[in-house]
Amino acid sequence: MKYQVIIIGGGPAGYTAAEAAGKGGLSVLLIEKNSLGGVCLNEGCIPTKTLLYSAKTYDSAKHASKYAVNIPEVSFDLPKIIARKSKVVRKLVLGVKAKLTANNVTIVSGEAQIIDKNTVRCGEETYEGENLILCTGSETFIPPIPGVDAVNYWTHRDALDSKELPASLAIVGGGVIGMEFASFFNSLGVQVTVVEMMDEILGGMDKELSALLRAEYAKRGIKFLLGTKVIGLSQTEEGAVVSYENAEGNGSVVAEKLLMSVGRRPVTKGFGLENLNLEKTERGTIRVNEKMQTSVSGVYVCGDLTGFSLLAHTAVREAEVAVHSILGKEDTMSYRAIPGVVYTNPEIAGVGETEESASTKGINYQVIKLPMAYSGRFVAENEGVNGVCKVLLDEQQRVIGAHVLGNPASEIITLAGTAIELGLTAAQWKKIVFPHPTVGEIFREAL
C-alpha cells in the first residue's frame, strides 16, 4: 500500500502531523504500537495534571476558611481520583482518534520497522511512502545505580495507577516529574523525601524561583537532599533504602515506596532507525534543519526524538512545521520562546532566557522583579500566598525571558512567550491592553 506520508508514533507530534497532513489533502498512514496520544496523553501530561487538580482541590478545601468558607470535614477517595484520571484519558484518546478519522488518516496498531526511507513494515504488511515522519517519543531513564534491579521501585506510570497511599515516599530526581509527584503525594499526606544530584531542583528553570518553590514545599513537610548522589539501593521489610553521599558525608533514606524520576531519553532503538543512516549532532541526536528535515531527503524527525525539547507543545509545533514543509508552505521552527511549566501548587513557569542561561551566553541583561501581590486578582484569589514575577530585558530593552511563581503561571506565561517570539521591547509590550483584573497584568505592572 502506498501513502504520501507515513508517520511512526502517535503521540503529540505524530497525531498532530497526521491531522495536519490529512487536512492538507495528503494520504496518511499513522503507526502506533501502544495507545494513541503517546506518553503525554496516556501516562504523562494529562493524567498527572488530572491527579494534581484533585490534590489542588483538596488543598483548597482544607484551607477554605482563608476565604471565609467553612467546610467541617474534608477527605478524599484515592481510588475515585485514579478512576477519574483514567476516564479523562479515555475521553481524550477517543477525541484524538475521532479527529484523525475525520481527516482520513489510516491508523495501524503495531510495531513499525523501517526498511528504508520509503518502506516501512508493520506485522505482515509492508507500506510504501513518499515522506517519512519519525515521532517515536521518549522513555523513562533508569540509571545503573547499584542495587536498582533488586528494588521494587515505581516509575511515573506505577505512581499514576496506585490506589493505595504509601506512608512515605522517596523520590530520586527533583526535576519536573519528580516535583509534580512530590506535590501530589505531599498534598495527600504522604511523607516525601526528594533526592537531587544538582544543587537545586528543577534544573533549567529560573534558579531563584525554583529555590522559593522548594522553600514553600519544605514548609509543607517535604525533605530535600540537594547536591546528593545516590550510590546504592536495597530492599528491606520496612521499604526501599536509598543510600547516598553528599558534602556532609554518607547517609540513607528509608521509605515505603521509591519513585525513580531521573529523567527521560528519546526512543532510538527497535524500529529500524539505523537503516536510514541519518546524520547526527555532536551530542549524538539526529540533526534536523529549521524545517525538521533530516540529512536524508523526505525523512523528518519531530518531538522527543530530536533530543532538543522533551515537551509536548514543542513536538506539536515541530510537527506542524514538518507537514508544512511537505505541503510546500513556508514555515520554520523557532525555539526562542518555548515555555516550561511545573504544575505544582503554586505553579512555576518560565519562557526564554533565564539569568543563568543569559550569563552563560554572555548576554547583557536587566532584571525586573515584582511580587505577584502587585496583581489585584492574584491577591483576591491567593490569600496568604507569596509569588514572584521576573522579566529579563536585553540592552535594546527587548523582552528575552520571563518567569513566574504563583497560580496560574501556566496560563499567563504565553503572554510573555508571545512578546519574546515577536521581539517586542518593554515599551511595545506595555502598549498592549490587558483586561483588568487579571493575574496576567503582572507583566504590565513589571514593565
Coordinates of N, CA and C in Angstrom, one line a residue, residues 135-337:
C135 N 8.3 10.1 14.9 CA 7.8 10.7 16.1 C 7.7 9.7 17.2
T136 N 8.9 9.0 17.5 CA 8.9 7.9 18.4 C 8.9 8.2 19.9
G137 N 9.0 9.5 20.2 CA 8.9 9.9 21.6 C 10.1 9.5 22.5
S138 N 9.8 9.4 23.8 CA 10.8 9.1 24.8 C 10.4 8.1 25.8
E139 N 11.4 7.6 26.6 CA 11.1 6.6 27.6 C 11.8 6.9 28.9
T140 N 11.3 6.4 30.0 CA 11.9 6.6 31.3 C 13.3 6.1 31.3
F141 N 14.2 6.9 31.9 CA 15.6 6.5 32.0 C 15.8 6.1 33.4
I142 N 16.3 4.8 33.6 CA 16.6 4.3 34.9 C 18.1 4.2 35.0
P143 N 18.8 5.0 35.8 CA 20.3 5.0 35.9 C 20.8 3.7 36.5
P144 N 22.0 3.3 36.1 CA 22.5 2.0 36.6 C 23.1 2.1 38.0
I145 N 22.2 2.4 39.0 CA 22.6 2.6 40.4 C 22.7 1.1 41.0
P146 N 23.8 0.9 41.7 CA 24.0 -0.4 42.3 C 22.7 -0.8 43.1
G147 N 22.2 -2.0 42.8 CA 21.0 -2.5 43.6 C 19.7 -2.1 43.0
V148 N 19.7 -1.4 41.9 CA 18.4 -0.9 41.3 C 17.5 -2.1 40.9
D149 N 18.1 -3.2 40.4 CA 17.4 -4.3 39.9 C 16.7 -5.1 41.1
A150 N 17.2 -4.9 42.3 CA 16.7 -5.6 43.4 C 15.6 -4.8 44.2
V151 N 15.3 -3.6 43.8 CA 14.4 -2.8 44.5 C 13.0 -2.7 43.7
N152 N 12.0 -2.8 44.5 CA 10.6 -2.7 43.9 C 10.2 -1.2 43.8
Y153 N 10.8 -0.6 42.8 CA 10.6 0.9 42.6 C 9.4 1.2 41.7
W154 N 8.9 2.4 41.8 CA 7.9 2.9 40.9 C 8.5 3.7 39.8
T155 N 8.0 3.7 38.6 CA 8.2 4.7 37.6 C 7.0 5.6 37.7
H156 N 6.9 6.7 36.9 CA 5.8 7.6 36.9 C 4.5 6.8 36.6
R157 N 4.6 5.8 35.7 CA 3.4 5.0 35.3 C 2.8 4.3 36.5
D158 N 3.7 3.7 37.3 CA 3.2 3.0 38.5 C 2.5 3.9 39.5
A159 N 3.2 5.1 39.7 CA 2.6 6.1 40.6 C 1.3 6.6 40.2
L160 N 1.0 6.7 38.9 CA -0.2 7.2 38.4 C -1.4 6.2 38.7
D161 N -1.1 4.9 38.9 CA -2.2 4.0 39.0 C -2.3 3.4 40.4
S162 N -1.5 3.8 41.3 CA -1.6 3.3 42.7 C -2.8 3.7 43.4
K163 N -3.6 2.8 43.9 CA -4.9 3.1 44.6 C -4.7 3.1 46.1
E164 N -3.5 2.9 46.5 CA -3.2 3.0 48.0 C -2.0 3.9 48.2
L165 N -2.1 4.7 49.2 CA -1.1 5.7 49.6 C 0.0 5.0 50.4
P166 N 1.2 5.2 50.1 CA 2.3 4.8 51.0 C 2.4 5.8 52.1
A167 N 2.9 5.3 53.3 CA 3.1 6.2 54.4 C 4.3 7.2 54.1
S168 N 5.2 6.7 53.3 CA 6.4 7.5 53.0 C 6.8 7.2 51.5
L169 N 7.4 8.2 50.9 CA 7.9 8.1 49.5 C 9.2 8.8 49.3
A170 N 10.2 8.1 48.8 CA 11.4 8.7 48.4 C 11.4 8.9 46.9
I171 N 11.8 10.1 46.4 CA 11.8 10.4 45.0 C 13.2 10.7 44.6
V172 N 13.8 9.9 43.7 CA 15.1 10.1 43.2 C 15.0 11.0 41.9
G173 N 15.3 12.2 42.0 CA 15.2 13.2 40.9 C 14.2 14.3 41.3
G174 N 14.8 15.5 41.3 CA 14.0 16.7 41.6 C 13.6 17.5 40.4
G175 N 13.4 16.9 39.3 CA 13.0 17.6 38.1 C 11.5 17.8 38.0
V176 N 11.0 18.1 36.8 CA 9.6 18.4 36.7 C 8.7 17.2 37.2
I177 N 9.0 16.0 36.7 CA 8.2 14.9 37.0 C 8.3 14.6 38.5
G178 N 9.5 14.6 39.1 CA 9.7 14.4 40.5 C 8.9 15.4 41.3
M179 N 9.0 16.6 41.0 CA 8.4 17.7 41.8 C 6.8 17.6 41.7
E180 N 6.3 17.3 40.6 CA 4.9 17.2 40.4 C 4.3 16.0 41.3
F181 N 5.0 14.9 41.3 CA 4.6 13.8 42.1 C 4.8 14.1 43.6
A182 N 5.9 14.8 43.9 CA 6.1 15.2 45.3 C 5.0 16.1 45.8
S183 N 4.5 17.0 44.9 CA 3.4 17.9 45.2 C 2.1 17.1 45.5
F184 N 1.9 16.2 44.6 CA 0.6 15.4 44.7 C 0.6 14.6 46.0
F185 N 1.6 13.8 46.2 CA 1.6 12.9 47.4 C 1.8 13.7 48.7
N186 N 2.5 14.8 48.7 CA 2.5 15.7 49.9 C 1.2 16.2 50.2
S187 N 0.4 16.6 49.2 CA -1.0 17.2 49.5 C -1.9 16.1 50.1
L188 N -1.6 14.9 49.8 CA -2.5 13.8 50.3 C -1.9 13.2 51.6
G189 N -0.9 13.8 52.2 CA -0.4 13.5 53.5 C 0.7 12.5 53.6
V190 N 1.4 12.2 52.4 CA 2.5 11.3 52.4 C 3.8 12.0 52.8
Q191 N 4.6 11.3 53.6 CA 5.9 11.9 53.9 C 6.9 11.7 52.8
V192 N 7.3 12.8 52.1 CA 8.1 12.8 50.9 C 9.5 13.3 51.1
T193 N 10.4 12.6 50.6 CA 11.8 13.0 50.5 C 12.3 13.0 49.1
V194 N 12.9 14.1 48.7 CA 13.4 14.3 47.3 C 14.9 14.3 47.3
V195 N 15.5 13.4 46.6 CA 16.9 13.3 46.5 C 17.4 13.8 45.1
E196 N 18.1 14.9 45.0 CA 18.5 15.5 43.8 C 20.0 15.7 43.7
M197 N 20.6 15.3 42.6 CA 22.1 15.4 42.5 C 22.6 16.8 42.2
M198 N 21.7 17.6 41.6 CA 22.1 19.0 41.4 C 22.0 19.9 42.6
D199 N 22.5 21.1 42.6 CA 22.4 21.9 43.8 C 21.1 22.6 44.0
E200 N 20.2 22.4 43.0 CA 18.8 23.0 43.1 C 17.8 22.1 42.3
I201 N 16.6 22.1 42.7 CA 15.6 21.4 42.0 C 15.2 22.1 40.7
L202 N 14.6 21.4 39.8 CA 14.1 21.9 38.5 C 15.2 22.6 37.7
G203 N 16.2 21.8 37.4 CA 17.3 22.3 36.5 C 16.7 22.8 35.2
G204 N 17.2 23.9 34.8 CA 16.7 24.5 33.5 C 15.6 25.6 33.8
M205 N 15.0 25.6 34.9 CA 14.1 26.7 35.3 C 14.9 27.8 36.0
D206 N 14.2 28.9 36.2 CA 14.9 30.0 36.9 C 15.3 29.5 38.3
K207 N 16.6 29.7 38.6 CA 17.1 29.1 39.9 C 16.5 29.8 41.1
E208 N 16.3 31.1 41.1 CA 15.8 31.8 42.2 C 14.4 31.4 42.5
L209 N 13.6 31.3 41.5 CA 12.2 30.9 41.7 C 12.1 29.4 42.1
S210 N 12.9 28.6 41.6 CA 13.0 27.2 42.0 C 13.3 27.0 43.5
A211 N 14.2 27.9 43.9 CA 14.5 27.8 45.4 C 13.4 28.3 46.2
L212 N 12.6 29.3 45.8 CA 11.5 29.7 46.5 C 10.4 28.7 46.6
L213 N 10.2 28.0 45.5 CA 9.2 26.9 45.4 C 9.6 25.7 46.4
R214 N 10.9 25.4 46.4 CA 11.4 24.4 47.3 C 11.2 24.8 48.7
A215 N 11.5 26.1 49.0 CA 11.3 26.5 50.4 C 9.8 26.4 50.8
E216 N 8.9 26.7 49.9 CA 7.5 26.5 50.2 C 7.1 25.1 50.5
Y217 N 7.6 24.2 49.7 CA 7.3 22.8 50.0 C 8.1 22.2 51.2
A218 N 9.2 22.8 51.5 CA 9.9 22.4 52.7 C 9.0 22.7 53.9
K219 N 8.4 23.9 53.9 CA 7.5 24.3 55.0 C 6.3 23.3 55.1
R220 N 5.9 22.7 54.0 CA 4.8 21.8 54.0 C 5.2 20.4 54.4
G221 N 6.5 20.2 54.6 CA 7.0 18.9 55.2 C 7.8 18.1 54.2
I222 N 8.1 18.5 53.0 CA 8.9 17.7 52.1 C 10.4 17.9 52.5
K223 N 11.1 16.8 52.6 CA 12.5 16.9 52.9 C 13.3 16.9 51.6
F224 N 14.3 17.8 51.4 CA 15.1 17.9 50.2 C 16.5 17.6 50.5
L225 N 17.1 16.7 49.7 CA 18.5 16.4 49.8 C 19.2 16.8 48.5
L226 N 19.7 18.0 48.5 CA 20.3 18.6 47.3 C 21.8 18.3 47.2
G227 N 22.4 18.3 46.0 CA 23.8 18.0 45.8 C 24.1 16.7 46.3
T228 N 23.2 15.8 46.1 CA 23.3 14.4 46.7 C 23.2 13.3 45.7
K229 N 24.2 12.5 45.7 CA 24.3 11.4 44.7 C 23.9 10.1 45.4
V230 N 23.0 9.4 44.7 CA 22.5 8.1 45.1 C 23.6 7.1 44.8
I231 N 24.1 6.3 45.7 CA 25.2 5.4 45.5 C 24.8 3.9 45.6
G232 N 23.6 3.7 46.1 CA 23.1 2.3 46.2 C 21.6 2.3 46.6
L233 N 21.0 1.2 46.2 CA 19.6 0.9 46.6 C 19.5 -0.5 47.1
S234 N 18.6 -0.7 48.1 CA 18.3 -2.0 48.6 C 16.9 -2.1 49.1
Q235 N 16.4 -3.3 49.3 CA 15.0 -3.5 49.7 C 15.0 -4.2 51.0
T236 N 14.2 -3.7 52.0 CA 14.1 -4.3 53.3 C 12.6 -4.5 53.6
E237 N 12.3 -5.1 54.7 CA 10.9 -5.2 55.1 C 10.2 -3.9 55.3
E238 N 11.0 -2.9 55.8 CA 10.5 -1.5 56.0 C 10.2 -0.8 54.7
G239 N 10.9 -1.2 53.6 CA 10.7 -0.5 52.4 C 12.0 -0.4 51.6
A240 N 12.1 0.6 50.8 CA 13.3 0.8 50.0 C 14.3 1.7 50.7
V241 N 15.6 1.3 50.6 CA 16.7 2.1 51.3 C 17.5 2.8 50.2
V242 N 17.5 4.1 50.3 CA 18.3 4.9 49.3 C 19.6 5.3 50.0
S243 N 20.7 4.8 49.6 CA 22.0 5.2 50.2 C 22.6 6.3 49.3
Y244 N 23.1 7.3 50.0 CA 23.6 8.5 49.3 C 24.9 9.1 49.9
E245 N 25.5 10.0 49.1 CA 26.6 10.7 49.6 C 26.5 12.2 49.1
N246 N 26.9 13.1 50.0 CA 26.9 14.5 49.7 C 28.0 15.2 50.4
A247 N 28.0 16.5 50.4 CA 29.1 17.2 51.1 C 29.2 16.9 52.6
E248 N 28.1 16.5 53.2 CA 28.1 16.2 54.6 C 28.5 14.8 54.9
G249 N 28.7 14.0 53.9 CA 29.1 12.6 54.1 C 28.1 11.6 53.5
N250 N 28.1 10.4 54.1 CA 27.2 9.4 53.6 C 25.9 9.3 54.5
G251 N 24.8 8.8 53.9 CA 23.6 8.6 54.7 C 22.6 7.8 53.9
S252 N 21.4 7.6 54.5 CA 20.4 6.8 53.8 C 19.0 7.3 54.1
V253 N 18.1 7.0 53.3 CA 16.7 7.3 53.5 C 15.9 6.0 53.3
V254 N 15.0 5.7 54.2 CA 14.2 4.5 54.1 C 12.8 5.0 53.9
A255 N 12.1 4.5 52.9 CA 10.7 4.9 52.5 C 10.0 3.6 52.1
E256 N 8.7 3.7 52.3 CA 7.8 2.6 52.0 C 7.8 2.3 50.5
K257 N 7.9 3.4 49.7 CA 7.9 3.4 48.2 C 9.0 4.2 47.7
L258 N 9.5 3.8 46.6 CA 10.6 4.6 45.9 C 10.1 4.9 44.5
L259 N 10.2 6.2 44.1 CA 9.9 6.7 42.8 C 11.2 7.1 42.1
M260 N 11.5 6.4 40.9 CA 12.6 6.8 40.1 C 12.2 7.8 39.1
S261 N 12.7 9.0 39.2 CA 12.3 10.1 38.4 C 13.5 10.9 37.9
V262 N 14.5 10.2 37.3 CA 15.7 10.9 37.0 C 15.6 11.6 35.6
G263 N 14.7 11.1 34.8 CA 14.5 11.8 33.5 C 14.1 10.9 32.4
R264 N 14.0 11.4 31.2 CA 13.6 10.6 30.1 C 14.6 10.7 28.9
R265 N 14.6 9.8 28.0 CA 15.5 9.8 26.9 C 14.8 9.4 25.6
P266 N 15.2 9.9 24.5 CA 14.5 9.6 23.2 C 14.5 8.1 22.9
V267 N 13.5 7.6 22.3 CA 13.4 6.2 21.9 C 14.1 6.2 20.5
T268 N 15.2 5.5 20.4 CA 16.0 5.4 19.2 C 16.2 4.0 18.7
K269 N 15.8 3.0 19.5 CA 16.0 1.6 19.1 C 14.7 0.9 18.9
G270 N 14.8 -0.2 18.1 CA 13.6 -1.1 18.0 C 12.7 -0.8 16.8
F271 N 13.0 0.2 16.0 CA 12.1 0.5 14.8 C 12.9 0.7 13.5
G272 N 14.2 0.3 13.6 CA 15.0 0.3 12.3 C 15.6 1.7 12.0
L273 N 15.7 2.5 13.0 CA 16.3 3.9 12.7 C 17.7 3.8 12.1
E274 N 18.4 2.8 12.5 CA 19.8 2.7 11.9 C 19.8 2.4 10.4
N275 N 18.7 2.0 9.9 CA 18.7 1.7 8.4 C 18.6 3.0 7.6
L276 N 18.4 4.1 8.2 CA 18.3 5.4 7.5 C 19.7 6.1 7.4
N277 N 20.6 5.7 8.3 CA 21.9 6.3 8.4 C 21.8 7.9 8.4
L278 N 21.1 8.4 9.4 CA 20.9 9.8 9.5 C 22.1 10.5 10.1
E279 N 22.4 11.7 9.7 CA 23.4 12.5 10.3 C 23.1 12.9 11.7
K280 N 24.1 12.9 12.6 CA 23.8 13.2 14.0 C 24.6 14.4 14.4
T281 N 24.2 15.0 15.5 CA 24.9 16.2 16.0 C 26.0 15.8 16.9
E282 N 26.7 16.7 17.4 CA 27.9 16.4 18.4 C 27.4 15.7 19.6
R283 N 26.1 16.0 20.0 CA 25.5 15.4 21.2 C 25.0 14.0 20.9
G284 N 25.0 13.6 19.6 CA 24.5 12.3 19.3 C 23.0 12.2 18.9
T285 N 22.4 13.4 18.9 CA 21.0 13.4 18.5 C 20.9 13.6 17.0
I286 N 19.7 13.3 16.4 CA 19.5 13.4 15.0 C 19.5 14.9 14.5
R287 N 20.3 15.2 13.5 CA 20.4 16.5 13.0 C 19.2 16.8 12.1
V288 N 18.5 17.9 12.4 CA 17.4 18.4 11.6 C 17.7 19.9 11.3
N289 N 17.1 20.4 10.2 CA 17.2 21.8 9.9 C 15.9 22.5 10.4
E290 N 15.8 23.8 10.1 CA 14.7 24.5 10.6 C 13.3 24.1 10.1
K291 N 13.3 23.2 9.1 CA 12.0 22.6 8.6 C 11.8 21.2 9.1
M292 N 12.6 20.8 10.1 CA 12.6 19.5 10.7 C 13.0 18.4 9.7
Q293 N 13.7 18.7 8.7 CA 14.2 17.8 7.7 C 15.5 17.2 8.2
T294 N 15.7 15.9 8.0 CA 17.0 15.2 8.4 C 17.9 15.3 7.2
S295 N 19.1 14.7 7.3 CA 20.0 14.7 6.2 C 19.6 13.8 5.0
V296 N 18.5 13.0 5.2 CA 18.0 12.1 4.2 C 16.7 12.8 3.6
S297 N 16.7 13.0 2.3 CA 15.5 13.7 1.7 C 14.3 12.9 2.0
G298 N 13.2 13.6 2.4 CA 11.9 13.0 2.6 C 11.7 12.4 4.0
V299 N 12.8 12.5 4.8 CA 12.7 12.0 6.2 C 12.7 13.2 7.2
Y300 N 11.7 13.2 8.1 CA 11.6 14.3 9.0 C 11.6 13.7 10.4
V301 N 12.0 14.4 11.4 CA 12.0 14.0 12.8 C 11.4 15.1 13.7
C302 N 10.4 14.7 14.5 CA 9.7 15.7 15.4 C 9.6 15.1 16.8
G303 N 9.4 16.0 17.7 CA 9.2 15.6 19.1 C 10.4 15.2 19.8
D304 N 10.3 14.3 20.8 CA 11.4 13.9 21.7 C 12.6 13.4 21.0
L305 N 12.4 12.7 19.8 CA 13.5 12.1 19.1 C 14.5 13.1 18.7
T306 N 14.2 14.4 18.6 CA 15.2 15.4 18.2 C 16.1 15.6 19.4
G307 N 15.7 15.3 20.6 CA 16.5 15.4 21.8 C 16.7 16.9 22.2
F308 N 15.9 17.8 21.5 CA 16.1 19.2 21.9 C 15.2 19.6 23.0
S309 N 13.9 19.3 23.0 CA 13.0 19.7 24.0 C 12.0 18.6 24.2
L310 N 12.0 17.9 25.3 CA 11.1 16.8 25.5 C 9.8 17.3 26.1
L311 N 9.2 18.1 25.3 CA 7.9 18.8 25.8 C 6.9 18.6 24.7
A312 N 5.6 18.3 25.1 CA 4.6 18.0 24.1 C 4.3 19.2 23.2
H313 N 4.3 20.4 23.8 CA 4.0 21.6 23.0 C 5.0 21.9 21.9
T314 N 6.3 21.6 22.2 CA 7.3 21.7 21.3 C 7.1 20.7 20.1
A315 N 6.8 19.5 20.5 CA 6.5 18.4 19.5 C 5.4 18.8 18.5
V316 N 4.3 19.4 19.1 CA 3.2 19.8 18.2 C 3.6 20.8 17.2
R317 N 4.4 21.8 17.6 CA 4.8 22.9 16.7 C 5.8 22.3 15.6
E318 N 6.7 21.4 16.1 CA 7.6 20.8 15.1 C 6.9 20.0 14.1
A319 N 5.8 19.3 14.5 CA 5.0 18.5 13.6 C 4.4 19.4 12.5
E320 N 3.9 20.5 13.0 CA 3.2 21.4 12.0 C 4.2 21.9 11.0
V321 N 5.4 22.3 11.4 CA 6.5 22.8 10.5 C 6.8 21.7 9.5
A322 N 7.0 20.4 10.0 CA 7.4 19.3 9.1 C 6.3 19.1 8.0
V323 N 5.0 19.1 8.4 CA 4.0 18.9 7.4 C 3.9 20.1 6.4
H324 N 4.1 21.3 6.9 CA 4.1 22.5 6.1 C 5.2 22.4 5.0
S325 N 6.3 21.8 5.4 CA 7.4 21.6 4.5 C 7.0 20.7 3.4
I326 N 6.4 19.6 3.8 CA 5.9 18.6 2.8 C 4.9 19.2 1.8
L327 N 4.0 20.0 2.4 CA 3.0 20.7 1.6 C 3.5 21.8 0.7
G328 N 4.8 22.2 1.0 CA 5.3 23.4 0.2 C 5.0 24.7 0.8
K329 N 4.5 24.7 2.1 CA 4.2 26.0 2.7 C 5.4 26.5 3.4
E330 N 5.6 27.8 3.4 CA 6.8 28.4 4.0 C 6.6 28.5 5.5
D331 N 7.5 27.8 6.2 CA 7.4 27.8 7.7 C 8.7 27.3 8.2
T332 N 9.1 27.8 9.4 CA 10.3 27.4 10.0 C 10.1 27.2 11.5
M333 N 10.9 26.4 12.2 CA 10.8 26.1 13.6 C 11.6 27.1 14.4
S334 N 11.0 27.7 15.4 CA 11.7 28.6 16.3 C 11.7 28.1 17.7
Y335 N 12.8 28.1 18.4 CA 12.9 27.6 19.8 C 13.1 28.8 20.7
R336 N 12.9 30.0 20.2 CA 13.2 31.2 21.0 C 12.3 31.3 22.2
A337 N 11.1 30.8 22.1 CA 10.1 31.1 23.2 C 9.3 29.8 23.5

